[in-house]
Amino acid sequence: MDGQAILARLETRLGARLLGTHDHRGDHTAIVAREGIIEALTFSRDESDLRFNVLMDLTAVDYLKLPGREDGPRFDVVYHLYSIPHNHRIRLKVPVEQDDPVVPTATSLWPIANWLEREVWDMFGIRFAGHPDLRRLLMYEEFEGHPLRKDYPIERRQPLIGPKV
Amino acid sequence: MTSEASRQARAGDSPGARAMVNGEASRTTRELFLGEGAGGGTQNLTVNIGPAHPAMHGIIRILAELDGEIIVKSDVEIGYLHRAFEKDCEVGPWNNAMPYTDRLNYVSPLINNFGYCSAVEKLLGIDITERCKYIRVIMSEISRICDHLTCVGASAMELGAFTVFLYMIKAREFLWELVEDVTGARLTISYGRVGGVKADLPAGFDDKVKKAFVEVRQVLEEVHVLITGNRIFMDRMVGVGALSAEETVAWAITGPLLRAAGVPFDVRKAQPYWAYDRVQFEIPLGKNGDNFDRYLVRMAEMEQSMRIVEQALGALPGGSIQVDWEGKAIDPAAYVDRGKQGKTEGLLFVPIALSPNLQGQGRDAQKRVNAPDKRVVLPPKENTYGSIEGLMNHFMLVMEGFGIRPPMGEAYFAVEGANGELGFYVVSDGSDRPYRVRCRPPCLPPVAAMSRMIEGQMVADIIPTFGSVNMIGGELDR
């Protein structure tokens, strides 16, 4: 299915919850409001002419220092979907505010969302509401801060931890 | 021991039974070891496997809850090899991320290099030369064979087939010699460049490939004879660690594991990139999605990869003849000296004799393998040292704050890595540094699904399953 047609399908379904679309370099992208993301994912997965059955990737971007986006929402949670039966791709993005970094979880749709969401929580400090087990994935439990945030300096040292005596 | 006493001792073997200790028959075996009140019956045992365990060829911890030898529940813990790849990429210019990508999947680093390059090229909106596309295909497929050889060899070794491991590492050695020939290194190759590759293929590369493939094919045959159909190997592999096709897809598992479950998805076929639409190859498929099918798929894929390399070498645009460094060539040191003294008259048209794989490129090779885009590709050394335009071009690309500057935007590019879809999602803010680089690691989904794969199986089944997942720490933990 053509990327534009997929975006049109999403638009009719989501209405005002679809905040915008673009196809920069041929990657068709839909920007979806937080309230609509689970519906958008479920719709994309189950509709027979979309059938996005693989959650290829789930990540986030911190736009704190992007020129021109100082006033906008700080984070985007990015979903890359792929459909094996139809061989097409789409990217969904959910803007997330700094003060309320919570997105509903997709673990009920795809089991792999469990680990990917844990990684996003670990790296960006974005919470996934309803996640069954939101622990850090790559960092250790005592790690302070979220390293992929733009205000986390790369040379920052962490306190040493060891076995509790 | 009297028959009465031995009967009682045997009865004591079952945990709930009353044991006879110093004539006192009121304690159970559990109470004997764990103290008063421990009760009878059984209780699950939690065992740590890893992070540093000889049978785990990678640093990963499996916390397994066992009922006897059966795994009831498990939790997989990763992150021991986290090196902040994504954060580090944001610090330097775009091309600086290249050495970091080498260390993602360190068994097939060339595929990571090219995947990252292609993502940035997509963001820039440039196209690479035909010859470069073929070189990327050739080197990627050689890497894929290396990766599969390592994976199959190591997992066979863990099941006791040490010979197979040695044979396969021998075959990999022949391939790594090819890689060394082209890139100058065996592992940390950094061969990709945005807009091209570091250097052209060396002279006589075809013949070396042919010779190496004779060895590899022989090893594959030997391995088939040794373990395909071997009773011990089959017992450990068939039906173990299986996932159905639906589940594999739901876990976003791609690559050999998905194809072993019978789903014909391969990025090279589904969304061909570089020159994959111009070579003939098949996607080997399994049926059951178990470890044995994964092994068979990998074995068949190596043969297909060799097929691709042979076709690509035959179709390599510009032919297989390399740059002729004879004749007009002059010593590079003398060339640089003359440039420094300003004696550049006529120098621009003299080709220099740099070794193509160690020092950079002369103009002819440069044109063949790099995109003709001054915003991205370093000028050939003749131009850098021979003309002011070339020198300025070079400086513009290496100076801080200049260099490659993709326009603001984002792009996702996927290649077929040895373990599945390897995707790079790059975001640019218009400056000379990546704003965000995200690597979609192909071995994260299968490791996430490990708990599901080993659930209800024996402890010993962890080993072949873990081997077939082919976890690569560098890529998994980034």
XYZ file of C-alpha atoms in Angstrom:
643
model
C 0.000 0.000 0.000
C 1.212 3.463 -0.832
C 2.528 5.475 2.104
C 0.176 8.367 1.435
C -2.792 6.019 1.394
C -1.740 4.605 4.782
C -1.546 8.099 6.219
C -4.983 8.871 4.769
C -6.426 5.763 6.427
C -4.923 6.824 9.742
C -6.296 10.320 9.313
C -9.860 9.181 8.749
C -9.623 6.920 11.754
C -7.937 9.291 14.197
C -9.348 12.635 13.126
C -8.040 15.428 15.296
C -5.760 13.066 17.219
C -3.526 12.907 14.166
C -1.422 16.002 14.696
C 0.477 15.962 11.439
C 2.187 13.894 8.758
C 5.315 14.084 6.626
C 7.248 11.908 4.211
C 10.774 13.237 4.531
C 13.105 11.065 2.386
C 10.268 8.689 1.667
C 9.650 7.634 5.275
C 5.955 8.180 5.826
C 5.382 9.488 9.294
C 2.290 10.205 11.335
C 2.453 12.343 14.436
C -0.216 11.114 16.801
C -1.474 12.592 20.048
C -0.872 10.541 23.164
C -4.585 9.795 23.573
C -4.726 8.205 20.136
C -1.553 6.158 20.032
C -2.918 2.853 21.276
C -5.840 3.124 18.913
C -3.482 4.020 16.062
C -1.241 1.031 16.827
C -4.166 -1.384 17.204
C -5.751 -0.072 14.023
C -2.491 -0.360 12.079
C -1.933 -3.866 13.331
C -5.404 -5.302 12.816
C -6.856 -3.596 9.743
C -6.666 -6.060 6.867
C -5.127 -3.682 4.340
C -2.572 -2.295 6.800
C -1.549 -5.390 8.820
C 1.509 -3.835 10.449
C 2.317 -6.998 12.347
C 5.902 -6.217 13.399
C 6.840 -3.539 15.898
C 10.264 -3.133 14.353
C 11.522 -0.493 16.713
C 10.398 1.684 19.562
C 12.606 4.501 20.691
C 12.527 8.160 21.660
C 14.211 11.423 20.792
C 14.890 14.271 23.197
C 14.314 17.538 21.344
C 15.531 19.757 24.171
C 18.264 21.313 22.049
C 16.762 21.162 18.592
C 16.712 24.642 17.050
C 13.144 25.705 16.412
C 11.546 23.343 18.864
C 12.336 25.114 22.132
C 8.671 25.651 22.953
C 7.301 22.373 21.640
C 6.959 19.118 23.558
C 10.351 17.890 24.685
C 10.253 14.235 23.649
C 8.986 12.165 20.783
C 8.376 8.466 21.268
C 8.962 6.860 17.890
C 7.385 3.621 16.658
C 8.619 1.958 13.476
C 6.103 -0.526 12.156
C 6.532 -3.024 9.355
C 4.027 -5.251 7.640
C 5.311 -8.624 6.454
C 2.178 -9.465 4.395
C 2.042 -6.094 2.621
C 5.738 -5.162 2.727
C 5.281 -1.565 3.777
C 6.545 0.587 6.607
C 5.275 3.475 8.663
C 6.612 5.593 11.476
C 4.392 6.863 14.281
C 5.536 9.586 16.638
C 3.992 10.691 19.898
C 5.015 14.066 21.321
C 5.507 13.945 25.090
C 5.756 16.915 27.443
C 8.629 17.207 29.871
C 6.321 17.699 32.864
C 4.248 14.641 32.170
C 6.454 12.066 30.418
C 3.971 9.207 30.268
C 2.761 7.190 27.290
C 0.355 4.247 27.377
C 2.108 0.924 26.983
C 1.940 -1.257 23.883
C 2.836 -4.460 25.729
C -0.680 -5.842 25.228
C -0.248 -5.506 21.453
C 3.281 -6.864 21.022
C 5.319 -8.716 23.664
C 8.530 -7.121 22.348
C 7.238 -3.715 23.466
C 8.063 -4.842 26.999
C 11.845 -4.622 26.533
C 11.808 -1.716 24.111
C 9.736 0.363 26.525
C 12.033 -0.583 29.374
C 14.937 0.713 27.334
C 13.168 4.006 26.616
C 12.365 4.395 30.318
C 15.978 3.643 31.144
C 17.492 6.014 28.604
C 14.954 8.857 28.528
C 12.911 8.596 31.693
C 9.637 8.309 29.814
C 7.157 6.154 31.689
C 4.794 3.736 30.042
C 1.472 3.602 31.841
C 0.284 0.059 32.418
C 3.666 -1.570 31.744
C 3.876 -4.773 33.792
C 7.529 -4.497 34.791
C 9.073 -1.091 34.113
C 12.663 -1.656 35.269
C 15.829 -0.322 33.715
C 17.052 -2.513 30.867
C 20.652 -1.575 30.090
C 21.692 0.432 33.142
C 21.844 -0.859 36.667
C 19.239 -0.128 39.264
C 21.285 2.448 41.196
C 22.105 4.527 38.124
C 21.094 8.148 38.581
C 19.457 9.994 35.720
C 18.612 9.012 32.176
C 21.692 9.065 29.958
C 20.247 9.795 26.528
C 18.526 12.959 27.681
C 20.193 15.980 26.145
C 20.773 17.574 29.556
C 22.730 14.547 30.777
C 26.392 15.509 30.241
C 28.455 12.763 28.636
C 31.325 13.137 31.110
C 29.130 12.900 34.203
C 30.399 10.395 36.790
C 28.151 8.088 38.699
C 28.599 7.269 42.376
C 30.392 3.972 42.905
C 28.192 1.184 44.077
C 29.117 -2.061 45.663
C 27.650 -4.780 47.802
C 25.808 -3.408 50.785
C 27.874 -4.026 53.915
C 23.757 -52.247 56.121
C 20.771 -54.340 56.950
C 17.989 -54.589 54.427
C 15.713 -52.677 56.821
C 18.169 -49.771 57.143
C 18.797 -49.541 53.410
C 15.085 -49.484 52.742
C 14.733 -46.606 55.152
C 17.649 -44.764 53.600
C 16.054 -45.109 50.175
C 12.791 -43.841 51.539
C 14.709 -40.842 52.840
C 15.630 -39.934 49.269
C 12.215 -38.499 48.617
C 12.144 -35.092 50.277
C 8.860 -35.544 52.060
C 9.775 -38.854 53.659
C 10.767 -39.190 57.274
C 14.462 -39.823 57.613
C 16.049 -42.005 60.226
C 18.679 -39.938 61.977
C 20.228 -41.188 65.203
C 17.186 -43.223 65.774
C 14.995 -40.151 65.569
C 12.447 -40.515 62.791
C 10.518 -37.299 63.203
C 12.420 -35.009 60.811
C 12.080 -34.784 57.048
C 15.133 -34.566 54.836
C 14.379 -30.912 54.197
C 14.246 -30.257 57.918
C 17.494 -32.087 58.329
C 19.221 -29.648 56.000
C 17.164 -26.491 56.374
C 16.197 -26.668 60.032
C 13.055 -27.179 62.018
C 9.841 -26.141 60.317
C 11.109 -26.347 56.738
C 8.391 -28.865 56.080
C 8.119 -31.549 53.466
C 7.402 -31.313 49.748
C 9.524 -29.588 47.156
C 10.304 -26.012 46.474
C 11.625 -24.304 43.364
C 15.265 -23.413 43.211
C 16.520 -20.153 41.735
C 19.779 -20.426 39.844
C 21.928 -17.700 38.375
C 23.410 -18.577 35.018
C 25.929 -15.963 34.028
C 26.860 -13.143 33.646
C 30.285 -14.771 33.404
C 29.621 -18.410 32.723
C 31.762 -20.559 30.450
C 28.761 -21.789 28.501
C 27.396 -18.315 27.872
C 29.490 -16.857 25.096
C 28.453 -13.338 25.942
C 27.886 -11.452 29.116
C 24.287 -12.012 30.009
C 22.573 -13.227 33.128
C 19.723 -15.685 33.178
C 17.949 -15.946 36.484
C 16.173 -19.254 36.217
C 13.625 -20.698 38.592
C 13.931 -24.440 38.439
C 11.632 -27.268 39.388
C 14.066 -30.150 39.274
C 15.653 -29.717 35.877
C 12.727 -27.903 34.326
C 12.829 -24.140 33.942
C 9.603 -22.777 35.354
C 10.303 -19.110 34.940
C 13.278 -17.037 33.976
C 14.427 -13.486 33.798
C 17.111 -12.379 31.361
C 19.268 -9.475 32.383
C 21.353 -7.598 29.848
C 23.376 -4.405 29.749
C 26.749 -5.677 30.935
C 28.429 -4.469 27.749
C 26.718 -1.092 27.519
C 29.166 1.437 26.080
C 26.841 4.374 25.380
C 27.058 3.906 21.610
C 24.079 6.132 20.913
C 25.264 8.865 23.260
C 28.808 8.778 21.894
C 27.569 9.181 18.339
C 25.996 12.510 19.297
C 29.348 13.908 20.407
C 31.443 13.821 17.233
C 30.888 14.513 13.545
C 28.854 12.094 11.436
C 31.807 10.085 10.174
C 33.170 9.711 13.706
C 30.492 7.190 14.518
C 32.031 4.752 12.048
C 34.463 3.072 14.472
C 31.660 2.739 17.013
C 29.526 0.895 14.501
C 32.376 -1.600 14.001
C 31.884 -2.605 17.578
C 28.152 -3.215 17.395
C 28.142 -6.629 15.830
C 31.832 -7.336 15.960
C 31.547 -10.564 13.999
C 30.158 -8.827 10.916
C 31.210 -5.198 11.378
C 31.073 -4.351 7.686
C 27.301 -4.667 7.591
C 26.994 -2.196 10.479
C 29.330 0.249 8.753
C 27.349 0.176 5.541
C 23.995 0.258 7.299
C 24.939 3.416 9.146
C 26.402 4.992 5.995
C 23.267 4.244 4.022
C 21.074 5.769 6.717
C 23.084 9.002 6.625
C 23.090 8.946 2.824
C 19.335 8.607 2.867
C 19.125 11.584 5.183
C 21.400 13.565 2.865
C 19.471 12.401 -0.171
C 22.522 11.267 -2.132
C 23.084 8.192 -4.224
C 26.274 6.141 -4.248
C 28.121 4.827 -7.293
C 27.303 1.503 -8.861
C 30.695 0.060 -8.080
C 30.351 1.062 -4.470
C 26.953 -0.655 -4.268
C 28.506 -3.881 -5.490
C 31.451 -3.555 -3.115
C 29.019 -3.123 -0.227
C 27.096 -6.196 -1.312
C 30.253 -8.280 -1.647
C 31.725 -7.263 1.698
C 28.390 -7.590 3.501
C 27.899 -11.122 2.262
C 31.431 -12.127 3.222
C 30.684 -10.761 6.693
C 27.426 -12.650 6.844
C 29.261 -15.903 6.171
C 31.766 -15.059 8.936
C 28.914 -14.402 11.323
C 27.068 -17.625 10.535
C 30.296 -19.624 10.735
C 30.968 -18.232 14.198
C 27.432 -18.808 15.378
C 27.125 -22.372 14.120
C 30.665 -23.237 15.153
C 30.277 -21.913 18.675
C 26.922 -23.512 19.299
C 28.175 -26.848 17.981
C 31.174 -26.570 20.285
C 28.929 -26.010 23.263
C 27.206 -29.266 22.417
C 30.529 -31.065 22.372
C 31.415 -30.878 18.688
C 34.733 -29.145 19.132
C 35.980 -30.262 15.721
C 33.192 -28.355 14.033
C 34.207 -25.215 15.859
C 37.822 -25.576 14.761
C 36.864 -26.262 11.150
C 34.527 -23.297 11.027
C 37.002 -20.941 12.622
C 39.503 -22.134 10.044
C 37.042 -21.240 7.277
C 36.371 -17.879 8.904
C 40.079 -17.236 8.945
C 40.186 -17.478 5.134
C 37.399 -14.936 4.940
C 38.944 -12.623 7.481
C 42.064 -12.612 5.360
C 39.938 -11.276 2.523
C 38.491 -8.644 4.836
C 41.975 -7.722 5.972
C 43.081 -7.438 2.381
C 40.353 -4.955 1.594
C 40.063 -2.947 4.772
C 43.469 -3.264 6.421
C 42.005 -4.731 9.608
C 40.331 -7.929 10.696
C 37.759 -6.755 13.166
C 37.790 -3.011 13.716
C 37.606 -2.275 10.047
C 35.934 1.164 9.740
C 35.711 0.633 6.008
C 32.473 2.433 5.263
C 32.299 6.134 4.567
C 29.272 8.298 4.116
C 29.010 8.509 0.338
C 31.228 5.561 -0.429
C 33.820 3.263 1.045
C 37.322 3.918 2.258
C 39.098 2.335 -0.670
C 38.620 0.249 -3.763
C 39.059 -3.515 -3.791
C 42.710 -4.554 -4.059
C 44.176 -6.144 -7.153
C 43.538 -9.834 -7.633
C 40.656 -9.862 -5.189
C 38.486 -12.157 -7.344
C 41.027 -14.937 -7.319
C 41.498 -14.699 -3.587
C 37.741 -14.900 -3.082
C 37.530 -17.934 -5.324
C 40.258 -19.687 -3.386
C 38.734 -18.829 -0.029
C 35.296 -20.037 -1.096
C 36.715 -23.417 -2.127
C 37.889 -23.806 1.463
C 34.631 -22.569 2.960
C 32.546 -24.890 0.812
C 34.701 -27.801 1.828
C 34.284 -26.950 5.492
C 30.510 -26.679 5.097
C 30.442 -30.104 3.529
C 32.548 -31.555 6.324
C 30.304 -29.976 8.920
C 27.211 -31.397 7.280
C 28.776 -34.826 7.409
C 29.811 -34.347 11.029
C 26.677 -32.982 12.648
C 23.662 -32.782 10.340
C 21.982 -36.033 11.192
C 24.322 -36.771 14.058
C 22.291 -38.405 16.798
C 23.699 -36.423 19.707
C 23.423 -33.132 17.878
C 19.871 -33.818 16.720
C 18.750 -34.844 20.199
C 19.887 -31.543 21.588
C 18.575 -29.390 18.735
C 15.357 -30.806 17.263
C 12.261 -29.402 18.916
C 14.270 -27.357 21.385
C 13.765 -23.625 21.821
C 10.983 -23.573 19.263
C 8.756 -20.584 18.609
C 5.764 -20.604 16.276
C 5.686 -18.257 13.294
C 3.036 -16.022 14.918
C 4.998 -15.721 18.108
C 8.252 -15.005 16.296
C 6.574 -12.165 14.440
C 4.968 -10.802 17.602
C 8.379 -10.709 19.239
C 9.698 -8.754 16.221
C 12.312 -11.437 15.603
C 13.797 -11.217 12.122
C 16.599 -12.918 10.243
C 17.444 -16.630 10.378
C 15.215 -17.205 13.404
C 12.150 -15.886 11.595
C 12.985 -17.760 8.413
C 13.468 -20.948 10.410
C 9.844 -20.569 11.470
C 8.845 -20.506 7.814
C 8.239 -16.785 7.268
C 10.030 -15.671 4.099
C 11.042 -12.201 5.229
C 14.443 -10.935 4.241
C 15.124 -7.207 3.835
C 17.382 -7.984 0.875
C 14.409 -9.437 -1.017
C 11.511 -7.496 0.455
C 12.965 -4.019 0.067
C 16.141 -4.450 -1.977
C 18.892 -1.942 -1.402
C 22.324 -1.451 -3.008
C 22.571 -4.067 -5.751
C 20.555 -6.876 -4.204
C 17.842 -6.607 -6.836
C 20.392 -7.480 -9.505
C 21.682 -10.739 -8.035
C 19.932 -14.086 -7.917
C 19.553 -15.797 -4.582
C 17.026 -17.748 -2.586
C 15.742 -17.374 0.937
C 16.238 -20.673 2.748
C 13.249 -21.503 4.935
C 12.686 -23.822 7.866
C 9.428 -25.272 9.131
C 9.456 -25.793 12.867
C 11.232 -22.737 14.181
C 13.406 -24.852 16.479
C 17.139 -24.782 16.956
C 17.773 -27.425 14.331
C 15.913 -25.485 11.644
C 17.816 -22.366 12.609
C 21.033 -24.273 12.133
C 19.920 -25.533 8.718
C 18.809 -22.061 7.630
C 22.172 -20.598 8.570
C 24.039 -23.355 6.742
C 21.964 -22.776 3.607
C 22.328 -19.015 3.835
C 26.090 -19.254 3.727
C 25.846 -21.026 0.401
C 23.464 -18.332 -0.879
C 25.818 -15.595 0.307
C 28.682 -17.142 -1.616
C 26.428 -17.230 -4.650
C 25.728 -13.525 -4.262
C 29.403 -12.653 -3.900
C 30.317 -14.624 -7.014
C 27.635 -12.927 -9.087
C 28.479 -9.485 -7.740
C 32.162 -9.946 -8.482
C 31.277 -10.954 -12.033
C 29.043 -7.926 -12.515
C 31.275 -5.416 -10.750
C 31.101 -2.276 -12.864
C 34.477 -1.082 -14.045
C 35.613 -4.681 -14.267
C 37.859 -6.394 -11.864
C 41.037 -4.626 -12.982
C 42.245 -2.276 -10.316
C 44.006 1.012 -10.600
C 47.231 0.822 -12.472
C 49.765 2.350 -10.157
C 52.637 1.910 -12.565
C 53.932 4.437 -15.020
C 53.206 7.991 -14.046
C 52.950 7.257 -10.373
C 55.224 9.019 -7.930
C 56.072 8.363 -4.335
C 53.405 9.831 -2.039
C 55.964 11.347 0.338
C 57.637 13.166 -2.526
C 54.214 14.244 -3.692
C 53.348 15.752 -0.323
C 56.758 17.462 -0.131
C 56.280 19.082 -3.488
C 52.823 20.192 -2.456
C 54.171 21.763 0.724
C 56.735 23.713 -1.244
C 54.046 25.002 -3.531
C 55.488 23.198 -6.579
C 52.059 22.099 -7.627
C 52.294 22.774 -11.328
C 51.096 19.745 -13.189
C 50.832 17.851 -9.959
C 47.071 17.744 -10.124
C 47.195 15.324 -13.033
C 49.737 12.911 -11.621
C 48.261 9.856 -9.981
C 49.953 8.874 -6.757
C 50.880 5.432 -5.587
C 49.027 5.078 -2.353
C 48.224 1.611 -1.244
C 44.495 1.528 -1.909
C 43.535 -0.033 1.357
C 45.813 1.602 3.861
C 46.366 5.218 3.042
C 43.400 6.604 1.220
C 42.702 6.866 -2.423
C 43.953 8.213 -5.655
C 41.592 9.958 -7.999
C 40.685 7.033 -10.223
C 39.734 4.757 -7.408
C 37.987 7.603 -5.661
C 35.681 8.223 -8.589
C 34.736 4.608 -8.853
C 33.731 4.009 -5.275
C 32.540 7.363 -3.978
C 29.565 9.543 -4.677
C 30.512 12.675 -6.646
C 29.389 14.959 -3.858
C 31.753 17.530 -2.427
C 29.569 18.105 0.609
C 30.156 14.561 1.771
C 33.166 12.817 0.305
C 36.764 13.799 0.973
C 38.553 14.830 -2.232
C 41.205 12.515 -3.648
C 44.656 13.078 -2.219
C 45.966 14.458 -5.534
C 43.463 17.294 -5.237
C 44.072 17.896 -1.546
C 47.779 18.290 -2.049
C 47.701 19.539 -5.591
C 45.144 22.326 -5.710
C 43.741 25.009 -3.476
C 40.160 23.927 -4.216
C 40.919 20.401 -3.131
C 42.642 21.616 -0.006
C 39.729 23.865 0.914
C 37.290 21.071 0.217
C 39.253 18.758 2.488
C 39.374 21.299 5.303
C 35.706 22.089 5.018
C 34.951 18.443 5.610
C 37.279 17.853 8.544
C 37.001 21.172 10.417
C 34.840 21.288 13.486
C 31.492 22.852 12.841
C 31.653 22.145 9.111
C 31.906 18.682 7.635
C 28.910 16.658 6.573
C 25.747 18.528 7.407
C 22.551 16.726 6.484
C 19.499 18.981 6.406
C 17.197 18.875 9.405
C 15.090 15.760 9.373
C 15.010 12.073 10.138
C 15.472 8.815 8.268
C 15.317 5.102 8.991
C 17.301 2.686 6.891
C 17.222 -1.063 7.312
C 19.679 -3.633 6.026
C 19.672 -7.380 6.505
C 22.253 -7.989 9.194
C 23.488 -11.476 9.948
C 20.943 -11.764 12.757
C 18.059 -9.968 11.123
C 16.929 -6.483 10.331
C 19.590 -3.995 11.336
C 18.073 -0.544 11.262
C 19.571 2.853 11.818
C 17.288 5.740 12.707
C 19.158 9.013 12.374
C 17.948 12.493 13.241
C 19.748 15.623 12.118
C 19.401 19.161 13.416
C 21.290 20.531 10.416
C 24.666 20.665 12.188
C 27.779 18.581 11.588
C 26.916 16.159 14.398
C 24.156 13.598 14.584
C 21.337 14.803 16.780
C 20.321 11.252 17.491
C 21.491 7.874 16.237
C 19.408 4.879 17.095
C 20.471 1.361 16.212
C 17.770 -1.258 15.982
C 19.768 -4.253 17.175
C 18.675 -7.455 15.416
C 19.582 -9.680 18.358
C 17.629 -7.811 21.015
C 14.206 -9.297 20.132
C 15.374 -12.937 20.293
C 17.140 -12.311 23.584
C 13.964 -10.676 24.886
C 12.100 -13.790 23.806
C 14.666 -16.123 25.431
C 12.561 -16.475 28.569
C 9.694 -17.631 26.413
C 11.890 -20.031 24.414
C 13.419 -21.807 27.386
C 10.290 -21.895 29.530
C 9.257 -25.461 30.329
C 12.501 -26.893 28.975
C 15.500 -28.414 30.687
C 18.454 -26.460 32.001
C 20.685 -28.096 29.416
C 18.425 -26.758 26.651
C 19.471 -23.226 27.465
C 22.826 -23.867 25.821
C 21.699 -24.767 22.269
C 18.907 -22.194 22.392
C 21.247 -19.466 23.500
C 23.669 -20.533 20.781
C 21.016 -20.385 18.068
C 19.929 -16.910 19.183
C 23.494 -15.791 18.405
C 23.542 -13.051 20.949
C 26.202 -10.444 20.211
C 26.841 -8.356 23.302
C 28.198 -5.352 21.456
C 25.018 -4.970 19.510
C 22.589 -6.017 22.200
C 23.828 -3.629 24.866
C 25.269 -0.966 22.577
